[in-house]
Short mmCIF file of C-alpha atoms and ligand atoms in Angstrom, two decimals:
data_model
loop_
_atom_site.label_atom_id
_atom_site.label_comp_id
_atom_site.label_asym_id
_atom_site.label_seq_id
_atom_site.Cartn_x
_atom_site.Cartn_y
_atom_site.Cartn_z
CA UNK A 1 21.99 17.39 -17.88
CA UNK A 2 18.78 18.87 -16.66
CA UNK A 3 17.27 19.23 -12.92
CA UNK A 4 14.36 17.23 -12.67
CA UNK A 5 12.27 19.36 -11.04
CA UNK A 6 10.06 16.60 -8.00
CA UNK A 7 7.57 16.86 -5.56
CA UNK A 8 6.09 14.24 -2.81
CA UNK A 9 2.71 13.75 -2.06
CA UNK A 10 1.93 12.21 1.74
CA UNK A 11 4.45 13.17 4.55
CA UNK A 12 5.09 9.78 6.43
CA UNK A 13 8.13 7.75 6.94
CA UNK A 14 8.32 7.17 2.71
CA UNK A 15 7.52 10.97 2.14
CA UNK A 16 10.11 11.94 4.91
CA UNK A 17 12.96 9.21 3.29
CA UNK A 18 12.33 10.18 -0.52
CA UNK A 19 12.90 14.15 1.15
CA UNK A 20 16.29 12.87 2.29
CA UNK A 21 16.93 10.76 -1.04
CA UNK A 22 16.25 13.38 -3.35
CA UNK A 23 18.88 15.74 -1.36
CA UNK A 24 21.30 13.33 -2.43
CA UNK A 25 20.88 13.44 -5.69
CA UNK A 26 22.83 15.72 -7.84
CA UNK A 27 20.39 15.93 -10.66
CA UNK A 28 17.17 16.56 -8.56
CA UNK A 29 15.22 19.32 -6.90
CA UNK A 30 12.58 19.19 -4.49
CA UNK A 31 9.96 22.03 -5.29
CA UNK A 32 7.43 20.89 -2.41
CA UNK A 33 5.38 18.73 -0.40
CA UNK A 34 1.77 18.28 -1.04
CA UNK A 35 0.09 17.25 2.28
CA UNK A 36 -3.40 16.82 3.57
CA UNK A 37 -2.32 18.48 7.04
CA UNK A 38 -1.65 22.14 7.52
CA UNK A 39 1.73 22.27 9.08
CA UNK A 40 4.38 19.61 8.72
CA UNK A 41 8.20 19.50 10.93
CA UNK A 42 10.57 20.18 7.50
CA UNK A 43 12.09 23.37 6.14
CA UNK A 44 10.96 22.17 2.63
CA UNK A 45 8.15 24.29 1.00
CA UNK A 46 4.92 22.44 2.01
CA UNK A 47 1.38 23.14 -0.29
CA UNK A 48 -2.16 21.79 0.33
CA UNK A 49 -2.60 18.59 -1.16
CA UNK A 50 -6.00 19.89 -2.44
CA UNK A 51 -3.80 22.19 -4.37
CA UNK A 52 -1.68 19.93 -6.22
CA UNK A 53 -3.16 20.41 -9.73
CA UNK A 54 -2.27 24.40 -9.63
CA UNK A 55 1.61 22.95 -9.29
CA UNK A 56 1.65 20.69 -12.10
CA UNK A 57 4.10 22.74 -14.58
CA UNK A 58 6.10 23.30 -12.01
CA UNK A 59 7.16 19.68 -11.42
CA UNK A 60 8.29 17.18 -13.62
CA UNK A 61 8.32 13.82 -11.49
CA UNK A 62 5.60 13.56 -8.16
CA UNK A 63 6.24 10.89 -5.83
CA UNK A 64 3.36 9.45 -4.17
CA UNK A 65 3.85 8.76 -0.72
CA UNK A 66 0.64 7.93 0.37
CA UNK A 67 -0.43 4.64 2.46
CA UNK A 68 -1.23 1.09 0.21
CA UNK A 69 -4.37 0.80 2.14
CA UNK A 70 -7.12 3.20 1.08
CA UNK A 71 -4.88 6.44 0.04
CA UNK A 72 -3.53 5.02 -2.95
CA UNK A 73 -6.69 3.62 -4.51
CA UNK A 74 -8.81 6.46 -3.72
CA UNK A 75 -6.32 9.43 -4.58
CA UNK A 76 -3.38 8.26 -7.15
CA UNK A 77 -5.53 8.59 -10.18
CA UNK A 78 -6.36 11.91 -9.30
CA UNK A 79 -2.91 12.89 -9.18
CA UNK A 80 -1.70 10.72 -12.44
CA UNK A 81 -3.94 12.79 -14.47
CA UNK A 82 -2.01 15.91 -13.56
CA UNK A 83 1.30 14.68 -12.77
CA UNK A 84 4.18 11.73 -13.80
CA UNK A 85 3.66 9.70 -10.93
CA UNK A 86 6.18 7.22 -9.59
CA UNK A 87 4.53 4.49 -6.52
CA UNK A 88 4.95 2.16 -4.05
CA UNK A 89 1.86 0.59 -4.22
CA UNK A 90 2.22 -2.78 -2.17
CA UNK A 91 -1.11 -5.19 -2.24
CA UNK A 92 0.51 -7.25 -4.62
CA UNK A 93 -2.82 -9.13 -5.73
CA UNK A 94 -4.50 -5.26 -6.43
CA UNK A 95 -1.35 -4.10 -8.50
CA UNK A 96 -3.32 -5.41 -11.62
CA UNK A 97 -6.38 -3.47 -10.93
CA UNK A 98 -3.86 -0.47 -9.97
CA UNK A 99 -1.95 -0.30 -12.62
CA UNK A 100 -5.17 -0.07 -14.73
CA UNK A 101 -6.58 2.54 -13.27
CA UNK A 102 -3.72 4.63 -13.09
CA UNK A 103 -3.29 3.70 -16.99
CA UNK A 104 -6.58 5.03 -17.96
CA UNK A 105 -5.83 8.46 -15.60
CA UNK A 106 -2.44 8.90 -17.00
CA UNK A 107 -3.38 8.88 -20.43
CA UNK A 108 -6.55 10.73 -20.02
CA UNK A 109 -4.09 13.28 -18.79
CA UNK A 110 -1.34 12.47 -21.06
CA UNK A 111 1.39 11.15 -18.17
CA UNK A 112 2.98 8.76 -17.33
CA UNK A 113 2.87 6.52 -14.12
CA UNK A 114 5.05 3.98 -12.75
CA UNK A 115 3.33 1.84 -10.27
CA UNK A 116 4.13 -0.72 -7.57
CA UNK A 117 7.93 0.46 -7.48
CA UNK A 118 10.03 -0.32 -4.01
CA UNK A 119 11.74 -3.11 -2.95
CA UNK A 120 8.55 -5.60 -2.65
CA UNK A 121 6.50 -4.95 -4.90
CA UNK A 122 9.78 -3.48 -7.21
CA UNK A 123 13.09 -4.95 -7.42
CA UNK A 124 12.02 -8.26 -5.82
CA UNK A 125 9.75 -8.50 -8.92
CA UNK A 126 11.90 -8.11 -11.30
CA UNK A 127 14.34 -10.93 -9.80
CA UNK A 128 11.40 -13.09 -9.53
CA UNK A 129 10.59 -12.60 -13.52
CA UNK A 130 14.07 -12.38 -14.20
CA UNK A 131 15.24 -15.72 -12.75
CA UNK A 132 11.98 -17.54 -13.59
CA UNK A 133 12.80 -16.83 -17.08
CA UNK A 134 16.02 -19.05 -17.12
CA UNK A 135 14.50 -22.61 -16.34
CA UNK A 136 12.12 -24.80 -17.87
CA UNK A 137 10.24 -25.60 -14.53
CA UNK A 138 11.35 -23.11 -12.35
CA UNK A 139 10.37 -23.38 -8.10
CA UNK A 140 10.62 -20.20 -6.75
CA UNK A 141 10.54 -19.03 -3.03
CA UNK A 142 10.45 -15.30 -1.74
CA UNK A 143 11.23 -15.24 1.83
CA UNK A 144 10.86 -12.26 3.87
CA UNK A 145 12.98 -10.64 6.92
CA UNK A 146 14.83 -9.68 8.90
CA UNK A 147 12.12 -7.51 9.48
CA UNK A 148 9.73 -6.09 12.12
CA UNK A 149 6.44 -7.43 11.61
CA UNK A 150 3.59 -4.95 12.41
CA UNK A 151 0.84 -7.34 12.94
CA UNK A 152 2.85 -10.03 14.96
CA UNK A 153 3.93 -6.52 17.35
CA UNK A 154 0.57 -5.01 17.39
CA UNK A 155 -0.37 -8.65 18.42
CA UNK A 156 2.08 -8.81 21.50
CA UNK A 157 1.06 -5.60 23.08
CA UNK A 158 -1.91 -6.42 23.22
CA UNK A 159 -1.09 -8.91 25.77
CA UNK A 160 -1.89 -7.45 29.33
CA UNK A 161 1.49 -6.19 31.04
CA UNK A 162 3.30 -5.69 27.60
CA UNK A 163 5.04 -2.44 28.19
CA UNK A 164 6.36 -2.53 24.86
CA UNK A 165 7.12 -4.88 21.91
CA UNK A 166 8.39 -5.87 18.71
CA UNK A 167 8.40 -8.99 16.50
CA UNK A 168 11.25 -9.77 13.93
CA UNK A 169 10.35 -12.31 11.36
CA UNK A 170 13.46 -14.38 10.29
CA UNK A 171 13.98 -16.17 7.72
CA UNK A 172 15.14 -19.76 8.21
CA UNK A 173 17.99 -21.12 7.13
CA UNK A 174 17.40 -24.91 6.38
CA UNK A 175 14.84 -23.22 4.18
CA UNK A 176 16.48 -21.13 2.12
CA UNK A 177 19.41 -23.68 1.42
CA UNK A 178 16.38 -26.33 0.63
CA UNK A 179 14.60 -23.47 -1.69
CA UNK A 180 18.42 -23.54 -3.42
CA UNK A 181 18.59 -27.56 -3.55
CA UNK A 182 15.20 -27.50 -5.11
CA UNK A 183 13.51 -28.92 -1.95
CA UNK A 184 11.21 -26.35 -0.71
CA UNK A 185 8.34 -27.22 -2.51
CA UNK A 186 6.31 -28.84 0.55
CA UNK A 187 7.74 -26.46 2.22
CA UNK A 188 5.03 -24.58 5.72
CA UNK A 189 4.89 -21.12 6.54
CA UNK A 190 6.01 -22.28 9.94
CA UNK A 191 9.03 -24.04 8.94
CA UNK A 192 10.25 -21.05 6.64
CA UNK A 193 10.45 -18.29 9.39
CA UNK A 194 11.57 -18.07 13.17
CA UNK A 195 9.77 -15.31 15.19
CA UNK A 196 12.02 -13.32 17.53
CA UNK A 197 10.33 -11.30 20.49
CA UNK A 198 11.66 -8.83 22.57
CA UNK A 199 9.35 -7.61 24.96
CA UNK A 200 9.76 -5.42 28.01
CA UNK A 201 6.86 -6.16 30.47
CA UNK A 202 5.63 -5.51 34.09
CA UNK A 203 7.87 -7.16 36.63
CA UNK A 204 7.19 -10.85 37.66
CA UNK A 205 4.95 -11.56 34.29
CA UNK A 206 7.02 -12.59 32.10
CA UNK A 207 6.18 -16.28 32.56
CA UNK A 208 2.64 -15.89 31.83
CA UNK A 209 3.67 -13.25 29.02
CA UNK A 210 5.52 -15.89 27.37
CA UNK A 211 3.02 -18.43 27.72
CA UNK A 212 0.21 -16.36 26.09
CA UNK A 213 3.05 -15.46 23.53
CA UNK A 214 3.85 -18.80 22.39
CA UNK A 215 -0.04 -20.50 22.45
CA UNK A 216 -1.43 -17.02 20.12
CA UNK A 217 -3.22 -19.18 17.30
CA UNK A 218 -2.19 -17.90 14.00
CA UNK A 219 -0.32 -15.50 15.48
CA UNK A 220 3.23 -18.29 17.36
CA UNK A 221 1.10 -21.41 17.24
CA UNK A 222 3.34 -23.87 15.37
CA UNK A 223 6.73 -21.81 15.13
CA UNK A 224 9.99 -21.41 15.88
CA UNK A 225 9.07 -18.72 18.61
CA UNK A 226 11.60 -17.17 20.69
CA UNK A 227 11.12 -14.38 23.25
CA UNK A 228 13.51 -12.31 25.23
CA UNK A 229 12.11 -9.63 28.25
CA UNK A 230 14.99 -6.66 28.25
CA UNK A 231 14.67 -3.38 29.97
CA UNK A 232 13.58 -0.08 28.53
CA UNK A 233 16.90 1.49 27.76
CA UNK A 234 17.51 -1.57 25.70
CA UNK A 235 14.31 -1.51 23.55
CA UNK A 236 14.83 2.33 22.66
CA UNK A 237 18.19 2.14 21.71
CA UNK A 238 18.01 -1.63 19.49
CA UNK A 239 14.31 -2.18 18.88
CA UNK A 240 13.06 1.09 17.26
CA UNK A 241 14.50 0.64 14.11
CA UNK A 242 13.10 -0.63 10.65
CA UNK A 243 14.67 -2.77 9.29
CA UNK A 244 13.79 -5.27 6.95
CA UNK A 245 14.65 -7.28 4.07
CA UNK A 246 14.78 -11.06 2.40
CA UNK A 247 15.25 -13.37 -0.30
CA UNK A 248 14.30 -14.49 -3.58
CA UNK A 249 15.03 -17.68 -4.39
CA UNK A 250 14.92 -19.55 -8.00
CA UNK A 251 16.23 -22.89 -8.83
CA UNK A 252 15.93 -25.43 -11.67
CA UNK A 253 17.16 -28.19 -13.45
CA UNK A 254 18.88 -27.50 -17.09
CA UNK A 255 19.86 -30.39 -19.17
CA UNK A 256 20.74 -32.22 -15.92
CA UNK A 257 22.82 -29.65 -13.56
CA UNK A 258 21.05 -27.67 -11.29
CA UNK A 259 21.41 -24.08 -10.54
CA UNK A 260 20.21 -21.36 -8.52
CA UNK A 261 19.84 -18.12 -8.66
CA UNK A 262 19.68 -15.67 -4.85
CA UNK A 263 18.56 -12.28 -4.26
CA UNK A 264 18.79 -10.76 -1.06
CA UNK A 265 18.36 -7.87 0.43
CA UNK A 266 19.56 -6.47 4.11
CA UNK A 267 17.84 -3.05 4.75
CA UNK A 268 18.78 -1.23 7.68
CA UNK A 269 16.20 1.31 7.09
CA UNK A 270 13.08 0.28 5.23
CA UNK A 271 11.17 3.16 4.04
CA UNK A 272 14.81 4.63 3.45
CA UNK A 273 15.52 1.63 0.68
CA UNK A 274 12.01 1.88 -0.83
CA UNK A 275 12.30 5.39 -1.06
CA UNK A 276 16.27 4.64 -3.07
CA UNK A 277 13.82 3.04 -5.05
CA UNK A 278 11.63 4.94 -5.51
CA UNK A 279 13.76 8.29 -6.13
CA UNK A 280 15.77 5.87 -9.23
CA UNK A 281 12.58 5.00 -10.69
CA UNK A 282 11.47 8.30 -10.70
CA UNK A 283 14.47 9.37 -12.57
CA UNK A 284 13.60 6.88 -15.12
CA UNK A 285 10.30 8.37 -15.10
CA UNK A 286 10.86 11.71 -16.17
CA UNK A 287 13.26 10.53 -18.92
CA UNK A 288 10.51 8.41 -20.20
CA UNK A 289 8.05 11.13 -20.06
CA UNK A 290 10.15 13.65 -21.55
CA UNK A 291 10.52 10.94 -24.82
CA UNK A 292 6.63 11.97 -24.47
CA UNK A 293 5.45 7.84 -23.08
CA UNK A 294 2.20 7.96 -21.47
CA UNK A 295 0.12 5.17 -19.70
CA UNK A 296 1.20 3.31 -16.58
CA UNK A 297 4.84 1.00 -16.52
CA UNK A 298 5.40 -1.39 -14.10
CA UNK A 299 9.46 -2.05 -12.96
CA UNK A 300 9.24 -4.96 -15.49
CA UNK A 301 9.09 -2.31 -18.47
CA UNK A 302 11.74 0.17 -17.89
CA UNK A 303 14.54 -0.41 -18.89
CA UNK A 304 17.07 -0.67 -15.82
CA UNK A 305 19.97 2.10 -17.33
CA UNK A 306 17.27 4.98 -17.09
CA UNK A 307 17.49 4.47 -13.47
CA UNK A 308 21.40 5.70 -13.31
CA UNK A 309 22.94 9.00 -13.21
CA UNK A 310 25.16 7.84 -15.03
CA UNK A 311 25.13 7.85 -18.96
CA UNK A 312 24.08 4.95 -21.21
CA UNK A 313 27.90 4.60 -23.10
CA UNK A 314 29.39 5.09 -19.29
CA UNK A 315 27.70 2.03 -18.31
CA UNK A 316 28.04 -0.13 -20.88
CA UNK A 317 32.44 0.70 -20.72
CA UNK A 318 32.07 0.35 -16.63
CA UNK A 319 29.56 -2.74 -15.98
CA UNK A 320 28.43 -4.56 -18.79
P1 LIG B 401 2.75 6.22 6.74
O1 LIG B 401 1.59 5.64 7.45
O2 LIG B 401 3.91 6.72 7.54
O3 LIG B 401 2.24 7.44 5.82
C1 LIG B 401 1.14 7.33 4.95
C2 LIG B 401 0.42 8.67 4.84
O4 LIG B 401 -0.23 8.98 6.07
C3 LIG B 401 1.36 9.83 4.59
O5 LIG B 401 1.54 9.98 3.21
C4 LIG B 401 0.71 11.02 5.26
O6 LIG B 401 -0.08 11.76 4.33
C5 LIG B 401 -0.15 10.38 6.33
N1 LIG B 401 0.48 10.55 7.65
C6 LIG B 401 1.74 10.19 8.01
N2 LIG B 401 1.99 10.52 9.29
C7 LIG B 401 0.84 11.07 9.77
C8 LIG B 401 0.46 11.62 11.01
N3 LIG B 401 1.32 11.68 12.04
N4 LIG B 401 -0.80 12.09 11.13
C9 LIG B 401 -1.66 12.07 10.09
N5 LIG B 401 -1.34 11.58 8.88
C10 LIG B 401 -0.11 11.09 8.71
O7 LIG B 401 3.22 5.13 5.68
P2 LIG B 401 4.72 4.87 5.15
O8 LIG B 401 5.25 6.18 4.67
O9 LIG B 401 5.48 4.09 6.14
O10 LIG B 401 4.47 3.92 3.91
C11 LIG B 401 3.80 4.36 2.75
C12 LIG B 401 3.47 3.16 1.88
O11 LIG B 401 4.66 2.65 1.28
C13 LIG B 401 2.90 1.97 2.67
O12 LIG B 401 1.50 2.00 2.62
C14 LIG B 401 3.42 0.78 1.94
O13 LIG B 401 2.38 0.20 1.20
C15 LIG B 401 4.43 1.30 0.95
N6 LIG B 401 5.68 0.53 1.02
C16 LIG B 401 6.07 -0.16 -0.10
C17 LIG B 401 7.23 -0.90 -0.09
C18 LIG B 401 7.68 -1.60 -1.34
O14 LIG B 401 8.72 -2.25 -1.31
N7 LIG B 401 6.99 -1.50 -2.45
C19 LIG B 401 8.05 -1.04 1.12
C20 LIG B 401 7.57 -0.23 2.23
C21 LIG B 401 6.42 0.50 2.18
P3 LIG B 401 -0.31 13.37 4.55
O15 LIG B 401 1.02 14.03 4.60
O16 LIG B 401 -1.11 13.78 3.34
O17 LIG B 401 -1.08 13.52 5.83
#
């Protein structure tokens, strides 16, 4: 088997994960990192980003790394009509327009891009068109967390004498066993989820921390809000993490049973797991571009054994 040859473009915490993934795997090679700043903290070789285009027979797979907001729109068709390009893409009502653009750029180029890979956009997807395909009249909930939410954090430290915080959005569980019953349909936002604070503040505030807390409109207003004040030494070492996660949940009636069908996910590490993603799909990538595909694939087209190491007649004896 081949080394396929990779690169990533955009040096965050996905660029900085897929580095790490790709060392794990025994069939890939990292040739460099295309980044819009000059000097980056890795050992790996590092290349303008402007410079990308000079690279292109030297890699067979790029990963872009690059932020949903603005980066993605304004630079991945750029780099789909030099490169196969695998992404991560995550405005899920834009992926349509994305995946257009980056078709027209990939074939103007004659590449291949996979868009909107990941764990959300990505492999919930494909359990949510998976699972809706088995019932009649499918109801369907995706429910998100444990997870940090950035704009329910962002939203707490703003509070005056909020030292530091963070906001996990759980999932609740009365609503996920009603999403499996069938029940969910009338279901609120503010039943689904519980909002867990932990918040380390100036001394003697915390009651009117709380209180501000608990009355933000949009924001707590209407939850299940719970807040706990702990001491710095605490927050470092349990509330700098990522992690993240959730559930996709299908159910339906067929010829009078019911059924249901669960997805879940517990990430410890999220741009770690997206970038897992991310690294298989790009495997897929450059076996679909080597069979000469062009045009852009979402996870919904590729066919899930071109993600393995592992060989076609090896999976079909081991898991089928
Ligand atoms: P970051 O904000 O960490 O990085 C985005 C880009 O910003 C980088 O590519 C980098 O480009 C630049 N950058 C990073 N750090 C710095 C810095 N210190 N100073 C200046 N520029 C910097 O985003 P993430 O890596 O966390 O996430 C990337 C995208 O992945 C997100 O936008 C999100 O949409 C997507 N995502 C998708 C998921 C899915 O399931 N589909 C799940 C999680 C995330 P450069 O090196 O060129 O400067």
């Amino acid at each position: 088997q081949e080394t396929i040859r990779v690169a990533i473009a955009g040096y965050g915490n996905l660029g900085r994960s897929v580095e790490a993934i790709v060392g794990a795997q025994r069939d890939m090679e990292l040739v460099a990192i295309f980044s819009r700043r000059d000097s980056l903290e890795t050992a790996s070789r590092v290349i303008p980003a402007a410079d990308a285009p000079a690279h292109a027979d030297e890699i067979d797979v790029l990963f872009l790394c690059l932020g949903s907001a603005t980066d993605i729109p304004e630079q991945a068709p750029g780099f789909a009509e030099h490169f196969t390009t695998v992404d991560t893409y995550d405005n899920h009502h834009l992926i349509p327009a994305h995946r257009a653009a980056m078709d027209a750029a990939a074939r103007r180029g004659g590449r291949l891009a996979v868009v909107a890979t990941g764990w959300d956009p990505g492999l919930f997807s494909l359990n949510r068109v998976l699972a809706g395909a088995l019932f009649p009249a499918p109801q369907q909930h995706t429910f998100w967390g444990t997870g940090v939410s950035q704009g329910h954090s962002d939203a707490v430290r703003r509070i005056a004498g909020v030292r530091k915080a963070v906001q996990y959005t759980i999932p609740s569980g009365e609503a996920i066993e009603a999403a499996k019953r069938g029940e969910a349909a009338e279901l609120r936002a503010t039943d689904a989820h519980i909002r867990d604070v932990y918040v380390v503040a100036d001394p003697g505030e915390e009651d009117r921390i709380e209180r501000e807390i608990r009355t933000l409109p949009d924001y707590f207003v209407g939850y299940d809000t719970r807040v706990s004040f702990i001491d710095d030494a605490e927050f470092d070492a349990r509330h700098t993490g990522m992690p993240h996660g959730g559930h996709v949940i299908t159910s339906g009636d067929l010829n009078g049973s019911h059924s249901a069908v669960e997805f879940s996910l517990e990430l410890g590490r999220n741009p770690d797991f997206t970038a897992a993603c991310q690294v298989a799909y790009g495997r897929a990538a450059a076996r679909l571009a080597a069979a000469g595909e062009t045009g852009a694939r979402t996870v919904l087209e590729i066919p899930p054994y071109l993600l393995s190491p592992t060989g076609l007649d090896d999976l079909v004896k081991g898991y089928v």
